[in-house]
XYZ file of C-alpha atoms in Angstrom:
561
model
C -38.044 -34.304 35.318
C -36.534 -31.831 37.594
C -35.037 -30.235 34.500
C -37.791 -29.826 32.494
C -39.675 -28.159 35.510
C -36.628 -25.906 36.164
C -37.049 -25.035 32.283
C -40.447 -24.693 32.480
C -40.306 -21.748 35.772
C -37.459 -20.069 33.810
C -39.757 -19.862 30.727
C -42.500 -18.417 32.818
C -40.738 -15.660 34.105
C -38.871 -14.631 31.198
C -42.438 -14.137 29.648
C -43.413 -12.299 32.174
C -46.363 -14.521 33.023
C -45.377 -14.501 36.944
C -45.399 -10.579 36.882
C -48.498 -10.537 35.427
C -50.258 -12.909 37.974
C -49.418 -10.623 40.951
C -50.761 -7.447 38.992
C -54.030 -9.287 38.413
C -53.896 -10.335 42.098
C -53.549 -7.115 43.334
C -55.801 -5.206 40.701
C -58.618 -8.256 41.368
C -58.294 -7.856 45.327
C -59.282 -4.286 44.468
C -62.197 -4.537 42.318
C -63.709 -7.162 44.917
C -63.214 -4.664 47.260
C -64.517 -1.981 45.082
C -67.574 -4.249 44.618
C -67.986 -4.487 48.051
C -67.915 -0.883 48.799
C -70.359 -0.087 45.605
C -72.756 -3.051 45.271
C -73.993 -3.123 49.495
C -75.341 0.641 49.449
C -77.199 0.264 45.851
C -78.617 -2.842 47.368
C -77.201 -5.303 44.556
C -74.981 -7.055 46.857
C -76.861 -9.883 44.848
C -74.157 -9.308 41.901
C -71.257 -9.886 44.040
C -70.665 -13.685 43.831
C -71.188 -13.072 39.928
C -68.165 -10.504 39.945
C -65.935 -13.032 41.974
C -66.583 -15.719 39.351
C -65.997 -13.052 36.995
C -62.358 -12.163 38.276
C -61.236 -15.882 39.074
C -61.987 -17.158 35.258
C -60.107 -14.089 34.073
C -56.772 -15.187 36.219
C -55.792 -18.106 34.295
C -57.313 -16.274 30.570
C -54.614 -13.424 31.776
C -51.801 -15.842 32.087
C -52.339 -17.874 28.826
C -52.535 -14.605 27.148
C -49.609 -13.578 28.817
C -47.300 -16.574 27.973
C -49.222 -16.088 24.026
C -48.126 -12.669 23.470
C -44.752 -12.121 25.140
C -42.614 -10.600 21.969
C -39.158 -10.466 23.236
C -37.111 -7.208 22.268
C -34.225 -8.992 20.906
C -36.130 -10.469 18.230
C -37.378 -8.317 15.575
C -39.773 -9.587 12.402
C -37.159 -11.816 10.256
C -35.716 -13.869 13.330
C -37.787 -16.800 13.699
C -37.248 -19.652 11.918
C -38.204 -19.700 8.002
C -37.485 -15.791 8.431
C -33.925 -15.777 8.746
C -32.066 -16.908 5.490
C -28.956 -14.912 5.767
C -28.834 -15.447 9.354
C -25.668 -16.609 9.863
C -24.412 -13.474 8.149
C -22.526 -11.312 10.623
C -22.977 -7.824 10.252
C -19.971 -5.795 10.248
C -21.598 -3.714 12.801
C -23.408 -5.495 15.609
C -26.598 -3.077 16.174
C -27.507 -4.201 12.534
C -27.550 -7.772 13.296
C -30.857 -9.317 14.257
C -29.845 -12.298 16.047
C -30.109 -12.480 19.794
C -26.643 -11.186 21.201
C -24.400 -12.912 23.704
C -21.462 -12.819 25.601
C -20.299 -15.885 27.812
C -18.093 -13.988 30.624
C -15.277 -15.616 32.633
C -16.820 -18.087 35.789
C -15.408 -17.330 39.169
C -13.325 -19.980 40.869
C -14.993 -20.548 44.004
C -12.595 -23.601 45.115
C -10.990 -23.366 47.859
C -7.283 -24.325 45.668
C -6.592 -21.094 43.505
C -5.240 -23.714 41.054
C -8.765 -24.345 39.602
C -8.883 -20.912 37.941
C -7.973 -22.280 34.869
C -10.590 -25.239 35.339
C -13.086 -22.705 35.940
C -12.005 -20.439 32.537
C -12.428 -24.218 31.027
C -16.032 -24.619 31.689
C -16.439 -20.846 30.552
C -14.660 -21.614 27.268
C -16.576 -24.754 26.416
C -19.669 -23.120 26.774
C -18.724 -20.658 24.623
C -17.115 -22.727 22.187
C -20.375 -24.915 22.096
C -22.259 -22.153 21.639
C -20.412 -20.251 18.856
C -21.811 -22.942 16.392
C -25.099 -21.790 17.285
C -26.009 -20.063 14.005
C -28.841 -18.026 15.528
C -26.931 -16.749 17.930
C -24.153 -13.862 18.000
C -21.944 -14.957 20.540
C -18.837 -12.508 21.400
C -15.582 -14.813 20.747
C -13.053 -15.577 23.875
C -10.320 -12.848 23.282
C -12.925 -9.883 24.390
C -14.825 -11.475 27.169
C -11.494 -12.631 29.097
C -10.710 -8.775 30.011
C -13.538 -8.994 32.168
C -12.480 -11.615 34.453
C -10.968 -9.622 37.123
C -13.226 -6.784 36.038
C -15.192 -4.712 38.637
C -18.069 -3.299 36.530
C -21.670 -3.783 36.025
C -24.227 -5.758 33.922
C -24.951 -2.556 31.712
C -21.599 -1.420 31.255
C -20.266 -4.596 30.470
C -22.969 -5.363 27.924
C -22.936 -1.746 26.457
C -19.034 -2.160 25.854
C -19.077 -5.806 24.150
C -22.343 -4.636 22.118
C -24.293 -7.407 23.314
C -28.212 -7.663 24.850
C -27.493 -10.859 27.442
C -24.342 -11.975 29.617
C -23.987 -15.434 30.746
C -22.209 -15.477 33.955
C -21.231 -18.138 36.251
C -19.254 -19.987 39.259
C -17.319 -23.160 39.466
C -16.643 -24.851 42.909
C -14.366 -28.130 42.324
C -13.622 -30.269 45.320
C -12.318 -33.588 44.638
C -14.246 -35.724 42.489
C -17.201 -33.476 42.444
C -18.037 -30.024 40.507
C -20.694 -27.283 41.396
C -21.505 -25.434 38.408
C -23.910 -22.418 38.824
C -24.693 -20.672 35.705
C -27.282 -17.449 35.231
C -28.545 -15.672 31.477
C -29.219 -12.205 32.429
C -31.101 -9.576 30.510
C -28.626 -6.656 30.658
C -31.842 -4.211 29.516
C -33.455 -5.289 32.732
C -30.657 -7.006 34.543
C -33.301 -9.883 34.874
C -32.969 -13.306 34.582
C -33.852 -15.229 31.839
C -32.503 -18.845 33.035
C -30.363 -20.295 35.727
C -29.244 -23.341 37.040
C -27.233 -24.842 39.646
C -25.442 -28.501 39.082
C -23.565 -30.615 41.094
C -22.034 -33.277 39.434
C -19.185 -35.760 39.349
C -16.522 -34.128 37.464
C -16.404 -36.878 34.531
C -20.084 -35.376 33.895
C -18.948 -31.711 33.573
C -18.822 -31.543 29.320
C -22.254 -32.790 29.681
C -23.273 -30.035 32.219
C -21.289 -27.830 29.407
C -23.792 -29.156 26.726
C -27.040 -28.658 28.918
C -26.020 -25.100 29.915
C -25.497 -24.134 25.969
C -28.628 -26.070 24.810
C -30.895 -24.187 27.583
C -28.983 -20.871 26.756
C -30.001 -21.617 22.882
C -34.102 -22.396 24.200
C -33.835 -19.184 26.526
C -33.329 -17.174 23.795
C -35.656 -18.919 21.135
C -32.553 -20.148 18.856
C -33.224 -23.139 17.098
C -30.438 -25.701 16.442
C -30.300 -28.004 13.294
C -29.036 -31.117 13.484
C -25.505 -31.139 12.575
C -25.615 -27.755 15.081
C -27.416 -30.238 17.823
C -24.591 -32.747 17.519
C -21.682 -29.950 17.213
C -22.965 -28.446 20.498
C -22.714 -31.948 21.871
C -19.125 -32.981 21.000
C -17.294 -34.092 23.636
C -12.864 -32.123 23.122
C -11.616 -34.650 25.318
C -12.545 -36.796 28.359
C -8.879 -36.575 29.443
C -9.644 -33.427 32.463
C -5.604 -32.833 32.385
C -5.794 -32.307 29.288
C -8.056 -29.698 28.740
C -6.586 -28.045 31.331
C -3.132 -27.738 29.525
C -4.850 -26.715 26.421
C -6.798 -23.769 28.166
C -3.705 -22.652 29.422
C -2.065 -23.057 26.082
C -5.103 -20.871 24.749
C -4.650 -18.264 27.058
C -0.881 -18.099 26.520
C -1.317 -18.031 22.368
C -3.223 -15.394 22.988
C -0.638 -12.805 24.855
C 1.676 -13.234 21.662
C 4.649 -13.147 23.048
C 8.028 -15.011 22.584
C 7.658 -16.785 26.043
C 4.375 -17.387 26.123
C 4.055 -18.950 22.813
C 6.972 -20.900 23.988
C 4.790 -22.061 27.203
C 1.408 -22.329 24.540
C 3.837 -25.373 22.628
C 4.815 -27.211 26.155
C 0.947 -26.857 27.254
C -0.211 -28.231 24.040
C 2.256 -31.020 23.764
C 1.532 -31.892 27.434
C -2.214 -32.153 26.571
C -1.678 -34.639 23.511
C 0.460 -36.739 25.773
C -2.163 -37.326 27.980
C -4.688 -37.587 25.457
C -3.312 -38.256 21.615
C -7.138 -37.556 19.858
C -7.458 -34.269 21.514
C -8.081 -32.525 18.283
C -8.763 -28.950 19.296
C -4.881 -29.255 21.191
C -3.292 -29.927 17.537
C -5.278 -27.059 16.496
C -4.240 -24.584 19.134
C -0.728 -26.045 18.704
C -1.229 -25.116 14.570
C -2.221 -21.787 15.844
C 0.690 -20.783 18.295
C 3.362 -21.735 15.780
C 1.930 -19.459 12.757
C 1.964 -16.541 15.556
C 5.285 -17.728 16.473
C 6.623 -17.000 12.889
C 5.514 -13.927 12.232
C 6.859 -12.588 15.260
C 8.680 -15.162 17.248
C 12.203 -15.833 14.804
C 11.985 -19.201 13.898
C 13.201 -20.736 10.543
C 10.437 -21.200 7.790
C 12.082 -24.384 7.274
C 11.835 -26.120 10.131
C 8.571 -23.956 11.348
C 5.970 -24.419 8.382
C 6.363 -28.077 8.271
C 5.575 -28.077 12.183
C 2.374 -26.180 11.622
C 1.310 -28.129 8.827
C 1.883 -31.725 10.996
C -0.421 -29.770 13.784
C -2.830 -28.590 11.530
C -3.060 -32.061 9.357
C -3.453 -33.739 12.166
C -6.417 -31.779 13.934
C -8.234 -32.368 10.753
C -7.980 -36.023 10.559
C -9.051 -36.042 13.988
C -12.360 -33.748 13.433
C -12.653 -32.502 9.834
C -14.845 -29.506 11.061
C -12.319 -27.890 13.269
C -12.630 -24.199 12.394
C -9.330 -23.270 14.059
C -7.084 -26.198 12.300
C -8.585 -25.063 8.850
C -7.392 -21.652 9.546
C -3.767 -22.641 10.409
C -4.004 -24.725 7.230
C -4.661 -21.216 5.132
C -1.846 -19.522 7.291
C 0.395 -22.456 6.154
C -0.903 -22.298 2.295
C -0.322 -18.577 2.179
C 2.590 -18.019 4.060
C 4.696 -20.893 3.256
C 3.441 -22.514 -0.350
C 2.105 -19.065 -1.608
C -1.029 -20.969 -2.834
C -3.725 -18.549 -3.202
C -6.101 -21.368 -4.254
C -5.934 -23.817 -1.039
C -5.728 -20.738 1.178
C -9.023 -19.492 0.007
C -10.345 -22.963 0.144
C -9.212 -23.413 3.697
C -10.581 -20.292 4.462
C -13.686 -20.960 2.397
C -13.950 -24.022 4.662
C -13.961 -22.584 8.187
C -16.068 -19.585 7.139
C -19.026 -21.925 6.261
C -18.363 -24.407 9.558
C -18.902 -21.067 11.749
C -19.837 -18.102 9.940
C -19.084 -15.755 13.906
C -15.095 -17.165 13.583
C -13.117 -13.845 14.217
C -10.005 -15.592 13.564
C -11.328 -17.318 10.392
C -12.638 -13.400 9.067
C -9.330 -11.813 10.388
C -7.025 -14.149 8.027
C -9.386 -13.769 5.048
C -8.779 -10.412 5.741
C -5.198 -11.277 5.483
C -5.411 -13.140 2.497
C -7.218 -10.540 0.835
C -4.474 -7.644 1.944
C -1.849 -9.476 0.579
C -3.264 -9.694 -2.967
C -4.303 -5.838 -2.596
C -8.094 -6.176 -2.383
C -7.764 -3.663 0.636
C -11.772 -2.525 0.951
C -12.609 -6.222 1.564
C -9.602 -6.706 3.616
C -11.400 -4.045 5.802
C -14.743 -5.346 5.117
C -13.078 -8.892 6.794
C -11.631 -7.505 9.576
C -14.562 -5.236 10.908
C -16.579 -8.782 10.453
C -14.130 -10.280 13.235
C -14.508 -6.888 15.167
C -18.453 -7.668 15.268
C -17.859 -10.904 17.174
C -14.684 -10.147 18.857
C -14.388 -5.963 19.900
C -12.157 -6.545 22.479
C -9.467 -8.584 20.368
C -5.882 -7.007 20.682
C -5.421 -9.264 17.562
C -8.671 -7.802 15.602
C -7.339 -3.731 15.922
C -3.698 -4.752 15.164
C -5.237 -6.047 11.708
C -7.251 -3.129 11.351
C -4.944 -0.598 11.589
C -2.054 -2.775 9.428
C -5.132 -2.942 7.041
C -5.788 1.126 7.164
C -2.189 1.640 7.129
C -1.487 0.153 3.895
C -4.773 0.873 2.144
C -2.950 4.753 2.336
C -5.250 6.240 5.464
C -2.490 6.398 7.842
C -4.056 8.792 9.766
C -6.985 6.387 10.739
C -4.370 3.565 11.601
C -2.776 6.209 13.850
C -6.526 6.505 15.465
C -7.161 3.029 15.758
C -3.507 1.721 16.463
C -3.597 4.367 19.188
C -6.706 3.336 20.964
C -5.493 -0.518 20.852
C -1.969 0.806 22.747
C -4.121 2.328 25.715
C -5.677 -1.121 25.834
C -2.694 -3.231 25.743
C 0.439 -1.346 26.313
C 2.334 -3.863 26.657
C 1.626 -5.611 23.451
C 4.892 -4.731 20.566
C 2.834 -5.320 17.486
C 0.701 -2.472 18.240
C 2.913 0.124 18.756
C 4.855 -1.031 15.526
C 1.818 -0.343 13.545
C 1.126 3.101 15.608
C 4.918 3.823 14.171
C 4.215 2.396 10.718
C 1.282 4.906 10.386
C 3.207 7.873 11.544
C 5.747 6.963 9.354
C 3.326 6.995 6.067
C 1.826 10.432 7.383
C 5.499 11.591 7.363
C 6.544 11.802 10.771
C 9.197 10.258 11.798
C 9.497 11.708 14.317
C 6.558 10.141 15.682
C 7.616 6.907 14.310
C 10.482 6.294 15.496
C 9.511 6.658 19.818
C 6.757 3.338 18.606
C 9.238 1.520 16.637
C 12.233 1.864 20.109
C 8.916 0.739 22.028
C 7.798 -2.009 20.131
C 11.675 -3.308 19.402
C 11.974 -3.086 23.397
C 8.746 -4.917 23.958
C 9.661 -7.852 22.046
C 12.814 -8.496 23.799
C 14.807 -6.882 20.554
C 13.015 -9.637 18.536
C 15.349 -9.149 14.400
C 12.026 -8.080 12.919
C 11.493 -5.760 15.618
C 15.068 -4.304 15.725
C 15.127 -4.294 11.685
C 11.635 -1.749 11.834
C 13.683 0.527 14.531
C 16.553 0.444 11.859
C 14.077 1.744 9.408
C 12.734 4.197 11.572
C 16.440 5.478 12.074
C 17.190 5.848 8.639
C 14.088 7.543 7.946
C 14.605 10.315 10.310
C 18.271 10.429 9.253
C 20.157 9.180 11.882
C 22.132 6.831 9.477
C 24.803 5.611 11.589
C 22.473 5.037 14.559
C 20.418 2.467 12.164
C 23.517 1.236 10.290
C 24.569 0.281 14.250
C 21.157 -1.325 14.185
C 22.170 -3.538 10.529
C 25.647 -4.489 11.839
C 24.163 -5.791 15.285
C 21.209 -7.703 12.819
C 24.063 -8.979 11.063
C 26.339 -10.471 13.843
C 23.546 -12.140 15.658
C 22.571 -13.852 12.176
C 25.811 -15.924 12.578
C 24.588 -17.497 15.804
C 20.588 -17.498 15.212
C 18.462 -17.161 13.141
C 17.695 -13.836 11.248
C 14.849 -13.730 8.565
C 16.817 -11.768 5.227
C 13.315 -10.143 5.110
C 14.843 -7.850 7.971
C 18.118 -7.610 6.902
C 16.260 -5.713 3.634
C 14.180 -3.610 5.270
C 16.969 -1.822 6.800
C 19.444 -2.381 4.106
C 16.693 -0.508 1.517
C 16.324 2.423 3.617
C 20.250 3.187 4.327
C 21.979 2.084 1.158
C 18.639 1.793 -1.937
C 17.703 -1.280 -3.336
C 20.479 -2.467 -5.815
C 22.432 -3.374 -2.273
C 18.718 -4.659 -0.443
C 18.050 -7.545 -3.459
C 20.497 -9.964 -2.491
C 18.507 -10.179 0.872
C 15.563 -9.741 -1.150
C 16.626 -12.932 -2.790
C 17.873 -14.669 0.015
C 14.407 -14.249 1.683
C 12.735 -15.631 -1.328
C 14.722 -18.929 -1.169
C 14.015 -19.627 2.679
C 10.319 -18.343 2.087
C 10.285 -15.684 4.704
C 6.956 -14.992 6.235
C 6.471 -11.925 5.495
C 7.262 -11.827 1.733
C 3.602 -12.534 0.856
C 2.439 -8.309 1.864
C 5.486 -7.817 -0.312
C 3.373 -5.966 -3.128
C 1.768 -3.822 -0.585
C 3.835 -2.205 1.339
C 4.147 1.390 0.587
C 7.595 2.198 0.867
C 8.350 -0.548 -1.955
C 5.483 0.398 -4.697
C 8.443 2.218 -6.382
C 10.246 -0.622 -6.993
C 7.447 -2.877 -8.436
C 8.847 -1.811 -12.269
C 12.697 -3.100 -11.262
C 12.961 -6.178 -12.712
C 14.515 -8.710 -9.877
C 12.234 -7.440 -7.397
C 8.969 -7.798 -9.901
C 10.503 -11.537 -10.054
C 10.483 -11.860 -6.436
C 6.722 -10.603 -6.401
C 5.905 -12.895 -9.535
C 7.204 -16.000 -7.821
C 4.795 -15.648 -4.690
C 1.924 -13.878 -6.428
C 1.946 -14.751 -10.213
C 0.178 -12.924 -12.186
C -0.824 -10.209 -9.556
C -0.457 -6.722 -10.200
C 0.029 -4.674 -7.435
C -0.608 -0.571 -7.611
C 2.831 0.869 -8.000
């Protein structure tokens, strides 16, 4: 009862209806006085009661016609139900998209142990989770919003940079057994509210105050669920609390990329399956660190694609609609089996479970790079930009995409911006170097590809694009330093043949780079599937052992050459 009256207030003054009764009170107050002032000299002080009946039956005819014809700004002819086929379209730019826009930011730990921050990022990402499947909704995905958690700006600015009309933002106070959420929907036009709420609970109710807070956000900004939405918002990851705190932390640490912290993302998610062997979304995220980890973490296709394919298997038994699982599937299909068909499929798949998935749009956008449609690559990745601006992940795609599509100089622009975001970040200063390298400065190139090789803790991939960068600028025995050293540590660890050719092609031509070529092919390197797209190799797509290196993983593809 008390929450349908809470609901009820909210609704009133998000319509308005409550600033409308004190301008009728104060407007009424002075025509009574008017009257008062008027009527008594003219000697019709007889018409007075008449004009206080008058203005007290027009008080509650105001507010009913206030709460009738409230149009909210955010939702333009087409958005109400039976208007919006095509809804769940994203727009590749975000000011085109009708749907009421959201972002969920980061909830402040207010316990007193500093331990709970990830508990309190927890509630924030279930929320936002929930409310991702919300088809009427455009909700900005995790990777953007979590810059702002130590952020110091305002409603406005926030809003203006993640493109969004309405910020959800929050507090979590956990002491012992018991949880004090406070949550608030504010109207960054305005910087009114449009709902709030305050729970205290026992922690073991917490998912549920999760599921209230994304069903009211939904009401408060008039988006209807369907069923199967209605029952997806009110999935319950996990009862196991330990659990989902491992596999937040495991979240946050996939997301920084990085040797060690994918490392810590696989301990985090195997310590949240211990304690809770259903946890679905933990395979998932598991899946999803250990296709990061190959591309840029050295690890043998043969014992690492079988790993994310157990992960990823596995979070589907569990829940056949989990978006993320079905996109480490594709990753596995088109990395590792070269199987165009089930990677689309996959892809297919998580596209239509949550049309908003950045991730799911960024590795279509992948698939369809590596097969050389490179305006729908684009098309893909601006699609994940829409839902996700902020993603370090979403510009490194777009400027590999713009790279290789031959506008190097945009790549430069884009990769550029992304580096003054996240410095710190290797992948993005490789593809800053990449692009300087196609505009034909080396130069230029080779200062990004030292950085990025540095970054990554001198990662083979890495050290095998500052051996390129080397050899393109000349300095032949500096980057023939770089093959030897490749070479010796490939006796002791691994050391993908992939980057034993790239440097091997530059310095000595390709009749001496095929054997690794080769070699690469047989332990199904991960990156042999951009193979027919890379631009320093579309002269070699006529020699015949490297066309059957490209006709093994792409058959029947022909690449521009």
């Amino acid at each position: 009862m008390a929450s349908k009256l809470s609901q009820l207030l909210t609704e009133l003054k998000r319509r308005k209806v409550y600033r409308v009764a004190g301008v009728y009170v104060v407007v009424g107050l002075g025509i009574l006085g008017a009257a008062e002032v008027i009527l008594d000299p003219l000697g019709l002080e007889a018409l007075r009661p008449y004009i206080v009946i008058l203005v007290l039956l027009g008080f509650p005819i105001a507010l009913v016609l206030a709460w009738a014809y409230e149009v909210k700004p955010e939702q333009p002819p087409g958005s109400r139900r039976g208007e919006r086929e095509g809804a769940h379209q994203p727009s590749t730019h975000p000011s085109e998209d009708p749907r009421p826009s959201l972002a969920v930011l980061p909830f402040a730990n207010l316990s007193q142990d500093p331990k709970n921050e990830f508990f309190s990022l927890g509630v924030m990402d279930d929320i936002l989770t929930r409310l991702t499947v919300v088809g009427g909704l455009r909700v900005i995905s995790r990777a953007s919003v979590i810059r702002y958690q130590a952020a110091n700006k305002s409603t406005p600015e926030i809003a203006r940079e993640l493109g969004v009309r309405n910020l959800l933002e929050g507090s979590v106070r956990r002491e012992g057994n018991r949880v004090r959420v406070v949550a608030q929907l504010v109207d960054a036009d305005t910087d009114e509210p449009l709902w709030a709420s305050t729970y205290d609970r026992d922690l073991e109710d917490v998912f549920r105050v999760q599921t209230d807070v994304a069903e009211n956000i939904a009401l408060a900004l008039r988006a209807e669920l369907s069923a199967e939405e209605r029952n997806r918002v009110r999935s319950i990851p996990t009862e196991n609390f330990a659990a989902y705190d491992h596999f937040v932390r495991a979240v946050s640490a996939t997301e920084r990329m990085l040797p060690k912290d994918l490392a810590q993302a696989e301990e985090h998610c195997q310590e949240a399956i211990r304690l809770d062997p259903g946890f679905a979304k933990a395979y998932a995220v598991l899946a999803q660190s250990r296709v990061i980890a190959g591309l840029y973490a050295n690890q043998h296709p043969a014992e690492l694609f079988p790993r994310i394919q157990e992960a990823a298997r596995r979070a589907l038994e569990l829940d056949p609609q989990c978006v993320e699982a079905h996109t480490a599937m594709a990753a596995f299909k088109l990395h590792h089996e070269w199987d165009s068909v089930g990677a689309g499929q996959e892809l297919a798949r998580a596209l239509a479970l949550n049309p908003d998935a950045s991730e799911a749009h960024l590795w279509q956008g992948d698939y369809l790079l590596c097969h050389g449609h490179f305006d729908e690559a684009e098309a893909e990745v601006r699609r994940a930009l829409s839902s996700d601006p902020l993603s370090p992940l979403a510009h490194h795609d777009l400027g590999k995409v713009l790279a290789l599509s031959g506008r190097p100089a945009e790549a430069a622009q884009v990769s550029r911006a992304a580096v003054d975001l996240w410095p710190d970040l290797p992948t993005l200063h490789l593809w800053m170097g990449t692009s300087h390298f196609l505009l034909n400065e080396p130069e230029e190139a080779l200062p990004s590809f030292e950085k990025a090789a540095r970054l990554s803790g001198c990662l083979p991939f890495f050290e095998s694009m500052r051996g390129f960068g080397l050899a393109a600028l000349g300095l032949r025995e500096e980057s023939r330093d770089v093959l030897e050293g490749l070479k010796t540590r490939s006796r002791s660890e691994y050391v993908d043949p992939y980057n034993l050719f790239q440097v091997t092609a530059a310095l000595d031509g390709l009749e001496d780079a095929l054997p690794y070529l080769e070699e690469a092919l047989k332990v199904r390197s991960f990156f042999l599937p951009y193979l027919g797209v890379l631009p320093p190799y579309r002269s070699f797509h006529n020699h015949p052992r490297f066309r059957a290196v490209l006709d093994k993983i792409w058959p029947g593809v022909r690449f521009e050459a």
